PDB file of C-alpha atoms in Angstrom:
ATOM      1  CA  UNK A  15      12.117 -35.228 -30.771  1.00 38.00           C
ATOM      2  CA  UNK A  16      14.966 -33.301 -29.164  1.00 59.00           C
ATOM      3  CA  UNK A  17      14.198 -30.521 -26.661  1.00 77.00           C
ATOM      4  CA  UNK A  18      14.349 -27.183 -28.495  1.00 92.00           C
ATOM      5  CA  UNK A  19      14.214 -24.969 -25.395  1.00 94.00           C
ATOM      6  CA  UNK A  20      17.357 -22.868 -24.920  1.00 94.00           C
ATOM      7  CA  UNK A  21      15.954 -19.904 -22.955  1.00 96.00           C
ATOM      8  CA  UNK A  22      13.817 -20.114 -19.829  1.00 96.00           C
ATOM      9  CA  UNK A  23      12.210 -16.901 -18.612  1.00 95.00           C
ATOM     10  CA  UNK A  24      10.793 -16.504 -15.119  1.00 96.00           C
ATOM     11  CA  UNK A  25       8.188 -14.087 -13.923  1.00 95.00           C
ATOM     12  CA  UNK A  26       9.327 -12.571 -10.634  1.00 94.00           C
ATOM     13  CA  UNK A  27       6.496 -11.657  -8.251  1.00 94.00           C
ATOM     14  CA  UNK A  28       4.780 -14.752  -6.838  1.00 94.00           C
ATOM     15  CA  UNK A  29       6.906 -17.006  -9.055  1.00 95.00           C
ATOM     16  CA  UNK A  30      10.347 -16.391  -7.558  1.00 96.00           C
ATOM     17  CA  UNK A  31       9.281 -14.635  -4.357  1.00 96.00           C
ATOM     18  CA  UNK A  32       6.221 -13.768  -2.276  1.00 96.00           C
ATOM     19  CA  UNK A  33       4.399 -10.608  -3.343  1.00 94.00           C
ATOM     20  CA  UNK A  34       0.597 -10.771  -3.557  1.00 94.00           C
ATOM     21  CA  UNK A  35      -0.018 -11.346   0.195  1.00 96.00           C
ATOM     22  CA  UNK A  36       1.633  -7.989   0.917  1.00 96.00           C
ATOM     23  CA  UNK A  37      -0.944  -6.240  -1.279  1.00 96.00           C
ATOM     24  CA  UNK A  38      -3.839  -8.084   0.396  1.00 97.00           C
ATOM     25  CA  UNK A  39      -2.477  -7.216   3.850  1.00 97.00           C
ATOM     26  CA  UNK A  40      -2.170  -3.536   2.899  1.00 98.00           C
ATOM     27  CA  UNK A  41      -5.679  -3.507   1.420  1.00 97.00           C
ATOM     28  CA  UNK A  42      -7.012  -4.700   4.782  1.00 97.00           C
ATOM     29  CA  UNK A  43      -5.122  -1.935   6.595  1.00 98.00           C
ATOM     30  CA  UNK A  44      -6.440   0.581   4.058  1.00 98.00           C
ATOM     31  CA  UNK A  45     -10.028  -0.562   4.649  1.00 97.00           C
ATOM     32  CA  UNK A  46      -9.533  -0.274   8.416  1.00 97.00           C
ATOM     33  CA  UNK A  47      -8.377   3.331   8.049  1.00 97.00           C
ATOM     34  CA  UNK A  48     -11.561   4.255   6.173  1.00 97.00           C
ATOM     35  CA  UNK A  49     -14.127   2.102   7.971  1.00 95.00           C
ATOM     36  CA  UNK A  50     -15.893   5.201   9.343  1.00 95.00           C
ATOM     37  CA  UNK A  51     -16.923   6.138   5.796  1.00 96.00           C
ATOM     38  CA  UNK A  52     -17.993   2.897   4.100  1.00 96.00           C
ATOM     39  CA  UNK A  53     -18.269  -0.822   4.816  1.00 97.00           C
ATOM     40  CA  UNK A  54     -15.054  -2.789   4.250  1.00 97.00           C
ATOM     41  CA  UNK A  55     -16.285  -4.581   1.104  1.00 97.00           C
ATOM     42  CA  UNK A  56     -17.322  -1.250  -0.456  1.00 97.00           C
ATOM     43  CA  UNK A  57     -13.956   0.325   0.321  1.00 98.00           C
ATOM     44  CA  UNK A  58     -12.136  -2.596  -1.298  1.00 98.00           C
ATOM     45  CA  UNK A  59     -14.446  -2.467  -4.330  1.00 98.00           C
ATOM     46  CA  UNK A  60     -13.745   1.262  -4.725  1.00 98.00           C
ATOM     47  CA  UNK A  61     -10.001   0.669  -4.444  1.00 98.00           C
ATOM     48  CA  UNK A  62     -10.143  -2.066  -7.090  1.00 98.00           C
ATOM     49  CA  UNK A  63     -12.134   0.196  -9.418  1.00 98.00           C
ATOM     50  CA  UNK A  64      -9.539   2.952  -8.986  1.00 98.00           C
ATOM     51  CA  UNK A  65      -6.626   0.553  -9.549  1.00 97.00           C
ATOM     52  CA  UNK A  66      -8.127  -0.770 -12.779  1.00 96.00           C
ATOM     53  CA  UNK A  67      -8.798   2.759 -14.057  1.00 98.00           C
ATOM     54  CA  UNK A  68      -5.226   3.793 -13.196  1.00 97.00           C
ATOM     55  CA  UNK A  69      -3.384   0.807 -14.701  1.00 93.00           C
ATOM     56  CA  UNK A  70      -2.879   2.475 -18.107  1.00 92.00           C
ATOM     57  CA  UNK A  71      -1.470   5.536 -16.331  1.00 93.00           C
ATOM     58  CA  UNK A  72       0.599   4.060 -13.485  1.00 92.00           C
ATOM     59  CA  UNK A  73       1.186   0.480 -14.568  1.00 89.00           C
ATOM     60  CA  UNK A  74       1.690  -2.313 -12.063  1.00 90.00           C
ATOM     61  CA  UNK A  75       3.470  -1.946  -8.765  1.00 92.00           C
ATOM     62  CA  UNK A  76       3.452  -0.533  -5.278  1.00 95.00           C
ATOM     63  CA  UNK A  77       3.719   3.122  -6.265  1.00 96.00           C
ATOM     64  CA  UNK A  78       0.658   2.941  -8.515  1.00 95.00           C
ATOM     65  CA  UNK A  79      -1.157   1.017  -5.783  1.00 97.00           C
ATOM     66  CA  UNK A  80      -0.296   3.730  -3.250  1.00 97.00           C
ATOM     67  CA  UNK A  81      -1.523   6.492  -5.562  1.00 97.00           C
ATOM     68  CA  UNK A  82      -4.731   4.524  -6.099  1.00 98.00           C
ATOM     69  CA  UNK A  83      -5.229   4.210  -2.326  1.00 98.00           C
ATOM     70  CA  UNK A  84      -4.808   7.973  -1.897  1.00 97.00           C
ATOM     71  CA  UNK A  85      -7.179   8.723  -4.794  1.00 98.00           C
ATOM     72  CA  UNK A  86      -9.764   6.281  -3.441  1.00 98.00           C
ATOM     73  CA  UNK A  87      -9.531   7.724   0.053  1.00 97.00           C
ATOM     74  CA  UNK A  88     -10.108  11.221  -1.320  1.00 97.00           C
ATOM     75  CA  UNK A  89     -13.170  10.013  -3.221  1.00 97.00           C
ATOM     76  CA  UNK A  90     -14.596   8.014  -0.304  1.00 96.00           C
ATOM     77  CA  UNK A  91     -14.194  10.928   2.125  1.00 96.00           C
ATOM     78  CA  UNK A  92     -15.359  13.472  -0.469  1.00 95.00           C
ATOM     79  CA  UNK A  93     -12.043  15.285  -0.101  1.00 94.00           C
ATOM     80  CA  UNK A  94     -12.274  15.566   3.673  1.00 93.00           C
ATOM     81  CA  UNK A  95      -9.632  12.985   4.485  1.00 93.00           C
ATOM     82  CA  UNK A  96      -7.652  13.617   7.629  1.00 94.00           C
ATOM     83  CA  UNK A  97      -4.003  14.350   6.700  1.00 95.00           C
ATOM     84  CA  UNK A  98      -2.984  11.799   9.342  1.00 96.00           C
ATOM     85  CA  UNK A  99      -4.687   9.095   7.257  1.00 96.00           C
ATOM     86  CA  UNK A 100      -2.773  10.236   4.156  1.00 96.00           C
ATOM     87  CA  UNK A 101       0.429  10.021   6.189  1.00 97.00           C
ATOM     88  CA  UNK A 102      -0.529   6.483   7.285  1.00 97.00           C
ATOM     89  CA  UNK A 103      -1.170   5.540   3.640  1.00 97.00           C
ATOM     90  CA  UNK A 104       2.261   6.836   2.662  1.00 97.00           C
ATOM     91  CA  UNK A 105       3.755   4.782   5.520  1.00 97.00           C
ATOM     92  CA  UNK A 106       1.926   1.678   4.240  1.00 97.00           C
ATOM     93  CA  UNK A 107       3.444   2.213   0.789  1.00 96.00           C
ATOM     94  CA  UNK A 108       6.932   2.642   2.255  1.00 96.00           C
ATOM     95  CA  UNK A 109       6.462  -0.487   4.369  1.00 96.00           C
ATOM     96  CA  UNK A 110       5.580  -2.438   1.230  1.00 96.00           C
ATOM     97  CA  UNK A 111       8.650  -1.113  -0.581  1.00 94.00           C
ATOM     98  CA  UNK A 112      10.853  -2.118   2.344  1.00 94.00           C
ATOM     99  CA  UNK A 113       9.449  -5.632   2.841  1.00 93.00           C
ATOM    100  CA  UNK A 114      12.062  -8.365   2.854  1.00 94.00           C
ATOM    101  CA  UNK A 115      12.142 -10.547  -0.237  1.00 96.00           C
ATOM    102  CA  UNK A 116      10.958 -14.015   0.736  1.00 96.00           C
ATOM    103  CA  UNK A 117      11.868 -16.653  -1.845  1.00 97.00           C
ATOM    104  CA  UNK A 118       9.288 -19.289  -2.643  1.00 96.00           C
ATOM    105  CA  UNK A 119      10.225 -22.819  -1.640  1.00 96.00           C
ATOM    106  CA  UNK A 120      12.639 -24.529  -4.018  1.00 97.00           C
ATOM    107  CA  UNK A 121      13.316 -21.511  -6.243  1.00 97.00           C
ATOM    108  CA  UNK A 122      17.053 -21.336  -5.690  1.00 97.00           C
ATOM    109  CA  UNK A 123      17.446 -25.103  -6.106  1.00 97.00           C
ATOM    110  CA  UNK A 124      15.624 -24.949  -9.453  1.00 97.00           C
ATOM    111  CA  UNK A 125      17.772 -22.041 -10.662  1.00 97.00           C
ATOM    112  CA  UNK A 126      20.973 -23.870  -9.643  1.00 97.00           C
ATOM    113  CA  UNK A 127      19.850 -26.964 -11.539  1.00 97.00           C
ATOM    114  CA  UNK A 128      19.019 -24.983 -14.703  1.00 97.00           C
ATOM    115  CA  UNK A 129      21.935 -22.526 -14.766  1.00 96.00           C
ATOM    116  CA  UNK A 130      24.476 -23.497 -17.404  1.00 94.00           C
ATOM    117  CA  UNK A 131      22.005 -25.740 -19.223  1.00 95.00           C
ATOM    118  CA  UNK A 132      19.755 -22.864 -20.357  1.00 96.00           C
ATOM    119  CA  UNK A 133      19.959 -19.108 -20.631  1.00 96.00           C
ATOM    120  CA  UNK A 134      17.878 -17.933 -17.700  1.00 97.00           C
ATOM    121  CA  UNK A 135      15.961 -14.687 -17.934  1.00 96.00           C
ATOM    122  CA  UNK A 136      13.687 -12.675 -15.678  1.00 96.00           C
ATOM    123  CA  UNK A 137      10.719 -11.365 -17.672  1.00 95.00           C
ATOM    124  CA  UNK A 138       8.411  -9.509 -15.333  1.00 93.00           C
ATOM    125  CA  UNK A 139       6.172  -6.494 -15.269  1.00 91.00           C
ATOM    126  CA  UNK A 140       5.970  -3.670 -12.799  1.00 89.00           C
ATOM    127  CA  UNK A 141       7.830  -0.658 -11.573  1.00 90.00           C
ATOM    128  CA  UNK A 142      11.463  -0.676 -12.718  1.00 90.00           C
ATOM    129  CA  UNK A 143      13.039   0.496  -9.444  1.00 92.00           C
ATOM    130  CA  UNK A 144      10.891  -1.773  -7.300  1.00 93.00           C
ATOM    131  CA  UNK A 145      11.564  -4.878  -9.392  1.00 93.00           C
ATOM    132  CA  UNK A 146      15.302  -4.153  -9.530  1.00 93.00           C
ATOM    133  CA  UNK A 147      15.317  -3.681  -5.746  1.00 94.00           C
ATOM    134  CA  UNK A 148      13.532  -6.987  -5.165  1.00 95.00           C
ATOM    135  CA  UNK A 149      15.824  -8.861  -7.545  1.00 95.00           C
ATOM    136  CA  UNK A 150      18.918  -7.489  -5.798  1.00 94.00           C
ATOM    137  CA  UNK A 151      17.493  -8.193  -2.316  1.00 95.00           C
ATOM    138  CA  UNK A 152      16.560 -11.725  -3.415  1.00 96.00           C
ATOM    139  CA  UNK A 153      20.187 -12.614  -4.089  1.00 96.00           C
ATOM    140  CA  UNK A 154      19.096 -14.385  -7.291  1.00 97.00           C
ATOM    141  CA  UNK A 155      20.315 -11.856  -9.849  1.00 94.00           C
ATOM    142  CA  UNK A 156      23.543 -13.785 -10.576  1.00 96.00           C
ATOM    143  CA  UNK A 157      21.527 -16.685 -12.023  1.00 97.00           C
ATOM    144  CA  UNK A 158      20.120 -14.607 -14.866  1.00 96.00           C
ATOM    145  CA  UNK A 159      21.577 -13.848 -18.280  1.00 95.00           C
ATOM    146  CA  UNK A 160      19.109 -10.995 -18.862  1.00 94.00           C
ATOM    147  CA  UNK A 161      16.538  -9.020 -16.853  1.00 95.00           C
ATOM    148  CA  UNK A 162      13.503  -7.609 -18.674  1.00 93.00           C
ATOM    149  CA  UNK A 163      11.116  -5.424 -16.693  1.00 92.00           C
ATOM    150  CA  UNK A 164       8.085  -4.528 -18.775  1.00 89.00           C
ATOM    151  CA  UNK A 165       5.264  -2.115 -18.105  1.00 83.00           C
ATOM    152  CA  UNK A 166       2.896  -4.880 -19.223  1.00 80.00           C
ATOM    153  CA  UNK A 167       3.138  -8.297 -20.831  1.00 85.00           C
ATOM    154  CA  UNK A 168       1.649  -8.103 -24.278  1.00 84.00           C
ATOM    155  CA  UNK A 169       2.516 -10.173 -27.339  1.00 87.00           C
ATOM    156  CA  UNK A 170       4.642  -7.313 -28.726  1.00 91.00           C
ATOM    157  CA  UNK A 171       6.636  -7.208 -25.463  1.00 89.00           C
ATOM    158  CA  UNK A 172       7.486 -10.905 -25.762  1.00 90.00           C
ATOM    159  CA  UNK A 173       8.344 -10.508 -29.459  1.00 92.00           C
ATOM    160  CA  UNK A 174      10.755  -7.696 -28.589  1.00 93.00           C
ATOM    161  CA  UNK A 175      12.329  -9.786 -25.810  1.00 93.00           C
ATOM    162  CA  UNK A 176      12.757 -12.854 -28.026  1.00 94.00           C
ATOM    163  CA  UNK A 177      14.329 -10.704 -30.730  1.00 94.00           C
ATOM    164  CA  UNK A 178      16.671  -9.119 -28.188  1.00 94.00           C
ATOM    165  CA  UNK A 179      17.671 -12.565 -26.918  1.00 94.00           C
ATOM    166  CA  UNK A 180      18.239 -13.686 -30.513  1.00 94.00           C
ATOM    167  CA  UNK A 181      16.266 -16.879 -30.054  1.00 93.00           C
ATOM    168  CA  UNK A 182      13.414 -18.502 -31.905  1.00 93.00           C
ATOM    169  CA  UNK A 183       9.983 -18.471 -30.248  1.00 92.00           C
ATOM    170  CA  UNK A 184       9.983 -22.271 -30.082  1.00 93.00           C
ATOM    171  CA  UNK A 185      13.231 -22.119 -28.078  1.00 94.00           C
ATOM    172  CA  UNK A 186      11.701 -19.824 -25.441  1.00 94.00           C
ATOM    173  CA  UNK A 187       9.832 -21.043 -22.356  1.00 94.00           C
ATOM    174  CA  UNK A 188       8.049 -18.673 -19.959  1.00 93.00           C
ATOM    175  CA  UNK A 189       7.357 -19.737 -16.377  1.00 93.00           C
ATOM    176  CA  UNK A 190       5.014 -17.862 -14.065  1.00 90.00           C
ATOM    177  CA  UNK A 191       2.097 -17.982 -11.715  1.00 82.00           C
ATOM    178  CA  UNK A 192      -0.373 -16.279 -14.063  1.00 75.00           C
ATOM    179  CA  UNK A 193      -1.907 -17.663 -17.222  1.00 68.00           C
ATOM    180  CA  UNK A 194      -1.801 -14.212 -18.841  1.00 64.00           C
TER     181      UNK A 194
END
């Protein structure tokens, strides 16, 4: 049976470059800022609860994460948060947005080997500006035929992408670090 794959799509965060550790690092800094109000594990549980509630509103990405940290800090402090802490939270968000893009081992070699043999696509979710910034900073953008930044990855989003790429579903392969 001959290989039918003609399009290979790559997720971006934690598939092409490092991302998740930056969120975990910032969560720890967030918990440290609020440790006078709740134990660390409770602060992180409250942040997670806020993030999940806000996903339909803010989507995925650093900006939504930052807004969730601010909302959580207001709730934890019962609205009595020191403005200096809010300023530190804003600085944490800006630091995340300005992090260098660190490619995962072997990514560029894989893209070089596949370019020309397949149409390569980025199919990722998150904040449009942030994902575009990371792709540009990564230096990988020239490998890709098409960039698709989605607010979420649902079946309808993939159907729309496949239609846009004018390929059959059986000719499309998605690579990423998450089963979803």
